[in-house]
mmCIF file of C-alpha atoms and ligand atoms in Angstrom:
data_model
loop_
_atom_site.group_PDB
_atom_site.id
_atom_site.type_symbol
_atom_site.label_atom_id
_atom_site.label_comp_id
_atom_site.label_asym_id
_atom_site.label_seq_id
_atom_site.Cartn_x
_atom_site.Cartn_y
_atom_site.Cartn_z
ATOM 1 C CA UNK A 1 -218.177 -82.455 -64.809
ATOM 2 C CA UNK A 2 -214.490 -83.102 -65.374
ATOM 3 C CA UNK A 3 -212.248 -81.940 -62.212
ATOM 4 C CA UNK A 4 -208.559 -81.713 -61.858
ATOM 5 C CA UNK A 5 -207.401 -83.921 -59.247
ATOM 6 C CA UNK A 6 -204.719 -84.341 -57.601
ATOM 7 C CA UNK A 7 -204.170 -87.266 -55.291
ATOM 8 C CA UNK A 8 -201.332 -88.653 -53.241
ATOM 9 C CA UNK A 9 -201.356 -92.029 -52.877
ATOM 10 C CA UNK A 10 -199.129 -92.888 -49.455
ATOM 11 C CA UNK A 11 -198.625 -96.260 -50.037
ATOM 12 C CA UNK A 12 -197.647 -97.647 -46.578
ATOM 13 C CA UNK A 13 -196.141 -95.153 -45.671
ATOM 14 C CA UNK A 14 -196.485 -92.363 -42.635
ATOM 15 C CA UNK A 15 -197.095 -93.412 -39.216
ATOM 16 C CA UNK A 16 -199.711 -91.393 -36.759
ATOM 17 C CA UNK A 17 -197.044 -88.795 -35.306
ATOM 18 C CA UNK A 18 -195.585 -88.716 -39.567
ATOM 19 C CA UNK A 19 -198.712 -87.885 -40.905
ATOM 20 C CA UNK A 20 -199.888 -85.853 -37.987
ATOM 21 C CA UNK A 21 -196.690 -83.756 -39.074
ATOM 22 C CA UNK A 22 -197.362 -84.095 -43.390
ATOM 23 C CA UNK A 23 -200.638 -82.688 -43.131
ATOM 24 C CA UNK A 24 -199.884 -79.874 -40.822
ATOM 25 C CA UNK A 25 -196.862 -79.417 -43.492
ATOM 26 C CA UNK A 26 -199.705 -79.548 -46.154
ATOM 27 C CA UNK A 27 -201.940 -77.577 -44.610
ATOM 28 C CA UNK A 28 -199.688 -74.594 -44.334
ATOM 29 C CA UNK A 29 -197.884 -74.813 -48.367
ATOM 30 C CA UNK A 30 -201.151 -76.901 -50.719
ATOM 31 C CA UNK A 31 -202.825 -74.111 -52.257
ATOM 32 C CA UNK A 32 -206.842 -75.184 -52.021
ATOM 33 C CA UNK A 33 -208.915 -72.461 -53.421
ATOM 34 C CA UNK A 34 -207.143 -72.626 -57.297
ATOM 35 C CA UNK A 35 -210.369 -75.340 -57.986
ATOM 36 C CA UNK A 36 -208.036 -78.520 -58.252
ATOM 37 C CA UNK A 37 -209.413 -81.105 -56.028
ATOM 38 C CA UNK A 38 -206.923 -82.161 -53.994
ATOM 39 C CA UNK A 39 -206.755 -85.854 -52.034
ATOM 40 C CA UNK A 40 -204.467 -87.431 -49.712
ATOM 41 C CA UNK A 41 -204.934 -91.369 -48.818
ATOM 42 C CA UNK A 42 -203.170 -91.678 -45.900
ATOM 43 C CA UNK A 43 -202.879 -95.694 -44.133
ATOM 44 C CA UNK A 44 -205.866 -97.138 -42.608
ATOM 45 C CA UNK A 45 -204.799 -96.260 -39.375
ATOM 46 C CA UNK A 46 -204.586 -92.783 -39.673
ATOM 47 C CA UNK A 47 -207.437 -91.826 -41.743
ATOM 48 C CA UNK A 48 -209.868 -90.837 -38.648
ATOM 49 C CA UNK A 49 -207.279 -88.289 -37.304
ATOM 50 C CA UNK A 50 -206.297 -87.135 -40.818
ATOM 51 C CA UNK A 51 -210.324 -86.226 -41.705
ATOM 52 C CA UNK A 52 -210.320 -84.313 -38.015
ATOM 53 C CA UNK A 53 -206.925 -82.890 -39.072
ATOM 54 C CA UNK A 54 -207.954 -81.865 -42.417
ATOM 55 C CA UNK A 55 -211.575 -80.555 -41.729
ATOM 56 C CA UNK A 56 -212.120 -77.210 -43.204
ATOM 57 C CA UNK A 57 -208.922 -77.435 -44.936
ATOM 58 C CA UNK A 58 -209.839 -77.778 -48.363
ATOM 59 C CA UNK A 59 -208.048 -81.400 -49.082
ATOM 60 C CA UNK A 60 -209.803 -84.651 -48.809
ATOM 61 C CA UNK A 61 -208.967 -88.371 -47.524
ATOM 62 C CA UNK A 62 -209.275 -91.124 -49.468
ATOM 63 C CA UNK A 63 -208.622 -94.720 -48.825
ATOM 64 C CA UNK A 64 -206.142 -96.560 -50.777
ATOM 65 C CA UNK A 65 -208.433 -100.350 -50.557
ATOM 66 C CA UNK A 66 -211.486 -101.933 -49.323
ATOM 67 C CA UNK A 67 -213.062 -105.275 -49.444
ATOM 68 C CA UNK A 68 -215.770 -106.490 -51.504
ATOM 69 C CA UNK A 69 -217.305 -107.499 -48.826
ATOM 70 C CA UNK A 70 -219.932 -105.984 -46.707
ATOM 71 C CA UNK A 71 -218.356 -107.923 -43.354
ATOM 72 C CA UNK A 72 -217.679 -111.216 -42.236
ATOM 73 C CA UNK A 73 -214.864 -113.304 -41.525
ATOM 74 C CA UNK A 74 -211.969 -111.686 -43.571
ATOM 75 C CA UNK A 75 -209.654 -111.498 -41.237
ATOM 76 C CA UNK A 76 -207.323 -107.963 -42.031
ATOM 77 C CA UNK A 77 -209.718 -106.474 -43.966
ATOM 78 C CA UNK A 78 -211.481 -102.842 -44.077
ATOM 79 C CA UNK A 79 -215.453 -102.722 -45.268
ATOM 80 C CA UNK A 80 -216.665 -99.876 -46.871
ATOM 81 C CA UNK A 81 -219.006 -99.163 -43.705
ATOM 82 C CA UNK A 82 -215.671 -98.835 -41.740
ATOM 83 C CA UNK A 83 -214.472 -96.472 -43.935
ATOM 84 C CA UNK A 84 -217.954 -94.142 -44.315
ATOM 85 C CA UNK A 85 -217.803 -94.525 -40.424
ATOM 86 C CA UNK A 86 -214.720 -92.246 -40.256
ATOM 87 C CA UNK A 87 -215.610 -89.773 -42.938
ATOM 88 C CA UNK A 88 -214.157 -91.650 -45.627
ATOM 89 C CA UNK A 89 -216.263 -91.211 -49.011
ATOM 90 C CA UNK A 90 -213.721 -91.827 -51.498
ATOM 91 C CA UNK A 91 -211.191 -94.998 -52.613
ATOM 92 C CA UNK A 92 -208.765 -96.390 -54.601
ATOM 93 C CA UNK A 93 -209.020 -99.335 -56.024
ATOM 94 C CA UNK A 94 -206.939 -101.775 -58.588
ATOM 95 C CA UNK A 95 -203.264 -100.170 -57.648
ATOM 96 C CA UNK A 96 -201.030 -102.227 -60.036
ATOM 97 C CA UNK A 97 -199.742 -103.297 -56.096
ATOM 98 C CA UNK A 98 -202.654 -104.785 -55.031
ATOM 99 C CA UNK A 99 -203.147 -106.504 -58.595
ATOM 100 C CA UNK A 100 -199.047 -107.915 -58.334
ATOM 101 C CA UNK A 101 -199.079 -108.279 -54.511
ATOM 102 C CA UNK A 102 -202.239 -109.477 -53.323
ATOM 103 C CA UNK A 103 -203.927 -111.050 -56.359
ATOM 104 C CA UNK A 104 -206.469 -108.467 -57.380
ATOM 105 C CA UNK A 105 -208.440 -109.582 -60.724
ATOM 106 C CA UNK A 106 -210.459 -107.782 -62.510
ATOM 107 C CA UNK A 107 -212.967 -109.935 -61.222
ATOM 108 C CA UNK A 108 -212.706 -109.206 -57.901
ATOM 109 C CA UNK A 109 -212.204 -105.178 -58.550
ATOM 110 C CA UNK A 110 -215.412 -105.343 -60.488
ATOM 111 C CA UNK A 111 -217.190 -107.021 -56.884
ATOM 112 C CA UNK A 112 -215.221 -103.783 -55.231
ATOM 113 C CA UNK A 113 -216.518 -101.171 -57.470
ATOM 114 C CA UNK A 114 -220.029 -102.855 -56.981
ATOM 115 C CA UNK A 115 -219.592 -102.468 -53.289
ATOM 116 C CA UNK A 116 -217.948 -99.268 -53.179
ATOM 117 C CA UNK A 117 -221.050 -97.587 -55.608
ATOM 118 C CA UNK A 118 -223.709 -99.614 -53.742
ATOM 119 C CA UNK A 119 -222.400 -97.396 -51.077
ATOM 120 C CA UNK A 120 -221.938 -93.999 -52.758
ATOM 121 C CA UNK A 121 -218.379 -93.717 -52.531
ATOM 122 C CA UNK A 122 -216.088 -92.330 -55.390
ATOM 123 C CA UNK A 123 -214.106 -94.778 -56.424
ATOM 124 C CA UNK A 124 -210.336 -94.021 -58.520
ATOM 125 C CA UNK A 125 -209.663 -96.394 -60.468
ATOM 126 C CA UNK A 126 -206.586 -97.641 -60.975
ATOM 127 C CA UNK A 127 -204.868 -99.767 -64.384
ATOM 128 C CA UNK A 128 -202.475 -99.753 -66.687
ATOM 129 C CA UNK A 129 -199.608 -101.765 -68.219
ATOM 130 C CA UNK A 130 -196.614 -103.619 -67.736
ATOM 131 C CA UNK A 131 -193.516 -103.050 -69.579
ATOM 132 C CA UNK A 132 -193.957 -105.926 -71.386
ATOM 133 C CA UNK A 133 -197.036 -105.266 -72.668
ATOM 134 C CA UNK A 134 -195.447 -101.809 -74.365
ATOM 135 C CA UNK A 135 -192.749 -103.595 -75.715
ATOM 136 C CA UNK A 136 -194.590 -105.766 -77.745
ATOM 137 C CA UNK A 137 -197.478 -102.776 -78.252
ATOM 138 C CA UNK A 138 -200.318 -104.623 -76.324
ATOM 139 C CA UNK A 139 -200.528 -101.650 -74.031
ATOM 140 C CA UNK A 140 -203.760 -100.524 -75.864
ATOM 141 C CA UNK A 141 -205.197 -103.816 -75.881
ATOM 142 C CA UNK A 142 -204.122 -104.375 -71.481
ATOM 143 C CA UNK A 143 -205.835 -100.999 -70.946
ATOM 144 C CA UNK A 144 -208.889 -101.668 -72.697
ATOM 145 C CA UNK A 145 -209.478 -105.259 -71.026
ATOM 146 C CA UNK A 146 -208.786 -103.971 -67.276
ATOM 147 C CA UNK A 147 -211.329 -100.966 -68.136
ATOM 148 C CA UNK A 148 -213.794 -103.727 -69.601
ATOM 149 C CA UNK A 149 -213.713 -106.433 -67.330
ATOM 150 C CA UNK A 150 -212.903 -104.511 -63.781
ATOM 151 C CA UNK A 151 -215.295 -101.551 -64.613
ATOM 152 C CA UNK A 152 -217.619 -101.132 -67.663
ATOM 153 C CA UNK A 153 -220.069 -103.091 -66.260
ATOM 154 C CA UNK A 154 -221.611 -100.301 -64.335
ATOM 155 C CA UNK A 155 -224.328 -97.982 -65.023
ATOM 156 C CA UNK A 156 -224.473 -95.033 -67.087
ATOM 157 C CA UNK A 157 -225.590 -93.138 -64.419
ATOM 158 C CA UNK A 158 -222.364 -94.973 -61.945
ATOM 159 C CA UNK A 159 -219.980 -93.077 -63.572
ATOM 160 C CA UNK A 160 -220.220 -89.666 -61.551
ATOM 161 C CA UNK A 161 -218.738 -91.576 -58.981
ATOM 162 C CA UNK A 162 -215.360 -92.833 -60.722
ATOM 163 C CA UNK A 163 -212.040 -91.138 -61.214
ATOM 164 C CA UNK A 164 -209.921 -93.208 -63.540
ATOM 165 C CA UNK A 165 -206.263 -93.268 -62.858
ATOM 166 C CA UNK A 166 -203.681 -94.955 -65.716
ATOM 167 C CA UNK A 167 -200.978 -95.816 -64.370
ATOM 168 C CA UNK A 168 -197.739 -97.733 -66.192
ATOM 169 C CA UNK A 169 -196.665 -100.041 -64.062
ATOM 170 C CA UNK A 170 -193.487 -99.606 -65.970
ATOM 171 C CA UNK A 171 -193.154 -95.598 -64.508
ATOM 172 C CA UNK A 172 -194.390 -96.766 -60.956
ATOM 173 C CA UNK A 173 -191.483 -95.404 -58.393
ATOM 174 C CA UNK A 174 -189.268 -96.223 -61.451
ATOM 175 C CA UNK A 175 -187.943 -92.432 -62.142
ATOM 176 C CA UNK A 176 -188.824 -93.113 -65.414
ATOM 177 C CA UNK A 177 -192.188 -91.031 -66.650
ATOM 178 C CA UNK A 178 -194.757 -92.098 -69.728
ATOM 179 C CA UNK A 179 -193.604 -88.652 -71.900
ATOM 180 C CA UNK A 180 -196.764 -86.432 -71.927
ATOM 181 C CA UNK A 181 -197.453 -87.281 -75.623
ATOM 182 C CA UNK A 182 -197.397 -90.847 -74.474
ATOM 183 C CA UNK A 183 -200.201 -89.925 -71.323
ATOM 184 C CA UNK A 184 -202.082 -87.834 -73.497
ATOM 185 C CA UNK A 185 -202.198 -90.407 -76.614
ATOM 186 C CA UNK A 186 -203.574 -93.364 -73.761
ATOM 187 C CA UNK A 187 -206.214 -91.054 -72.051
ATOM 188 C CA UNK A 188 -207.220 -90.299 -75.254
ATOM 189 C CA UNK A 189 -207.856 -93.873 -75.919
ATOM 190 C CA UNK A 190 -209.201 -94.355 -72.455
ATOM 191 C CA UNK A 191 -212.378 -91.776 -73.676
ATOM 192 C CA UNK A 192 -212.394 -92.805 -76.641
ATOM 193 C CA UNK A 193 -213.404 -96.527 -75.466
ATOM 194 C CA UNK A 194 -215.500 -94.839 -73.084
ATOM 195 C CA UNK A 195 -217.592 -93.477 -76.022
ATOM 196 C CA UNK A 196 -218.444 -96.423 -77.608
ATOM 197 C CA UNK A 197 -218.877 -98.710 -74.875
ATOM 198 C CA UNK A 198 -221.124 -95.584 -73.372
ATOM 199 C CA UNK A 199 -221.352 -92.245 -74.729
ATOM 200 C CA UNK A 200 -219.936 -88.654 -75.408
ATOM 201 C CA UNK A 201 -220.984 -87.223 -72.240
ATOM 202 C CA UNK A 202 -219.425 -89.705 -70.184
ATOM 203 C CA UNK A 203 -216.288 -89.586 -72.075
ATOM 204 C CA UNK A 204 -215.869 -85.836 -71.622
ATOM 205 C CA UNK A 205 -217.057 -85.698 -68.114
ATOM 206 C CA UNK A 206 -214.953 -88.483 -65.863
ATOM 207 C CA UNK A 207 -211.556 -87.133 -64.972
ATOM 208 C CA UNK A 208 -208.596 -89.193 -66.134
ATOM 209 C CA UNK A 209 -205.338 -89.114 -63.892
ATOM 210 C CA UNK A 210 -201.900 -90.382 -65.049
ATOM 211 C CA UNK A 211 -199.811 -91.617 -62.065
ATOM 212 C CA UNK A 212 -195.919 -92.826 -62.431
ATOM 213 C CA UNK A 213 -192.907 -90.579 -60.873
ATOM 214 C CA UNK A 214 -195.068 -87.576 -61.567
ATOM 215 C CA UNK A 215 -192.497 -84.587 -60.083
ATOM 216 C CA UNK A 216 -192.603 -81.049 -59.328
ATOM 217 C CA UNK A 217 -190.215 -80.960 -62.148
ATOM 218 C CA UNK A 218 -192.582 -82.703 -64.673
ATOM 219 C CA UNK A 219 -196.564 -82.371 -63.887
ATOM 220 C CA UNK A 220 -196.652 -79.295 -65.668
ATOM 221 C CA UNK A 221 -196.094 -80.335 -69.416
ATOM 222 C CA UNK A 222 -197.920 -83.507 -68.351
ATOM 223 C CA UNK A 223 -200.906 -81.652 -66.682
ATOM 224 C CA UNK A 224 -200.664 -79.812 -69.659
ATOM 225 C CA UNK A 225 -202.341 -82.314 -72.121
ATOM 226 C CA UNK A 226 -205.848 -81.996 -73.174
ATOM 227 C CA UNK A 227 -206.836 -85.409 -72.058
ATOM 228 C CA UNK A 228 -204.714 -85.624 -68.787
ATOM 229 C CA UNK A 229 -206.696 -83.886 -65.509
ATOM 230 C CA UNK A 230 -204.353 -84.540 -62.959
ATOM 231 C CA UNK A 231 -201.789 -87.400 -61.139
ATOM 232 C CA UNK A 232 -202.007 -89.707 -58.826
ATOM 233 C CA UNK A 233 -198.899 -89.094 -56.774
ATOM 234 C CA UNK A 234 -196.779 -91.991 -54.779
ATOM 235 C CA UNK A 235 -193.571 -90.837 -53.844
ATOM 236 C CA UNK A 236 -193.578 -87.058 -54.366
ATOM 237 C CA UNK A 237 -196.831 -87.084 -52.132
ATOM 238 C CA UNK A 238 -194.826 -87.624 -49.181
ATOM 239 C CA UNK A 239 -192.878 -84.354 -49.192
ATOM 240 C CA UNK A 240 -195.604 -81.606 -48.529
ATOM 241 C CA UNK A 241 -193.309 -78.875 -50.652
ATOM 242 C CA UNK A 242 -193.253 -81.371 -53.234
ATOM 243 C CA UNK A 243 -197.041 -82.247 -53.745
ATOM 244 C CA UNK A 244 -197.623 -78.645 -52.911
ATOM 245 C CA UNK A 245 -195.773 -77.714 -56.295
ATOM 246 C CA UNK A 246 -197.490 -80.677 -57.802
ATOM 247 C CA UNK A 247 -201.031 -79.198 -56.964
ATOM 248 C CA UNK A 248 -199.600 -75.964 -58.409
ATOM 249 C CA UNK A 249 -199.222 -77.531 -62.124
ATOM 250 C CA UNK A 250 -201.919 -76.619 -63.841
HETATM 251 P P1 13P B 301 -194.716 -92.848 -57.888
HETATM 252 O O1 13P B 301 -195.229 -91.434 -58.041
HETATM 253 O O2 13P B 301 -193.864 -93.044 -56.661
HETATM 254 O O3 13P B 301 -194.096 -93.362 -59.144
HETATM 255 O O4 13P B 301 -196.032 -93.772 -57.625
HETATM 256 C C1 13P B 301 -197.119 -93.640 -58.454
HETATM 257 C C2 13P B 301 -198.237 -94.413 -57.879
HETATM 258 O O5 13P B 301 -198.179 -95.628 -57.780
HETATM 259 C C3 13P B 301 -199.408 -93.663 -57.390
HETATM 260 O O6 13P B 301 -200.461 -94.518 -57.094
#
């Protein structure tokens, strides 16, 4: 069934005693019990505390990477077993960082998402474009080959466990937001290619976030859209008034 999510993506961002004191802040203003899901994906090193922290609070913890692999010598690297160890069922993966910074293909999200099901986790899903790519109107075409090669080839059945999230790289911590007609006309698109490469059902039932400078100010006309069910939150998530508001949108 489709959910609306809202998830703040940290970034690196929030030591222990910072996040100790955002999710007590959270805790206190993020309204739980209105049926929006609501994540937080604090760094590595503070997701233990933050699932003790948040337990029985209503919000979840998600990670914001993992490797592909199941162990080994990857020196720096988090498993997924590490993660489920510490509570942590749920990830994102494919950040337009980690595909600019630290050379994440599609190839190698597609091993992630392999890794990440094979161990039951929820996976969100992260793609979009560059600026570039809208410019010269290839944004269609960008979407539709990170979906394809990073993601379609999983199961039918797979897809309870994914949360898509597009995300213009273009409206990334830029202050500039993709106009809700412009969301709602891509997630559109985004079930649309859902439906033929799977089916209906599918289509209807996996929520699709938008995520670029979404603001108190703004995720209501943007939440608003038929297509859109929620954000993924970077900046805004680190001010628990803020993403409190946010989670308030719908
Ligand atoms: P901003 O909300 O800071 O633009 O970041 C969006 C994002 O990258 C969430 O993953």
């Amino acid at each position: 069934m489709r959910k609306n999510i809202v998830a703040g993506n940290w970034k690196m961002n929030m030591n222990l005693q910072e996040t100790e004191s955002l999710l007590g802040a959270l805790k206190n203003t993020v309204k739980t019990d209105a049926g929006t899901t609501v994540i937080v994906t604090p760094p590595f090193t503070n997701l233990e505390s933050a699932i003790t922290s948040l337990k029985g609070s209503g919000i979840g913890v998600a990670a914001q990477n993992m490797h592909q692999n199941e162990n080994g010598a990857f020196t720096g690297e988090i498993s997924a077993t590490m993660l489920k160890s510490v509570g942590v069922e749920t990830v994102i993966l494919g950040h337009s960082e980690r595909r600019a910074y630290f050379g994440e293909t599609d190839a190698k999200l597609a091993e992630k998402v392999n890794t990440a099901l094979k161990h039951d986790m929820t996976v969100i899903f992260c793609f979009g474009e560059e600026l570039e790519d809208r410019k010269s109107e290839k944004h269609f075409d960008i979407v539709e080959g990170q979906l394809k090669n990073g993601l379609f080839h999983i199961s039918g059945d797979a897809w309870k466990n994914i949360v898509l999230a597009y995300e213009p790289v273009w409206a990334i911590g830029t202050g500039e937001t993709a106009s809700p007609e412009q969301a709602q006309e891509m997630h559109a698109f985004i079930r649309k290619t859902i439906a033929t490469s799977f089916d209906d059902a599918i289509a209807d039932n996996v929520s699709i976030l938008y995520g670029g400078s979404v603001k108190p100010a703004n995720a209501q006309e943007i939440f608003a859209k038929p297509d859109v069910d929620g954000g993924l939150i970077g900046g805004a998530a680190l001010d628990a008034e803020g993403f409190a508001a946010i989670v308030s949108a719908f």
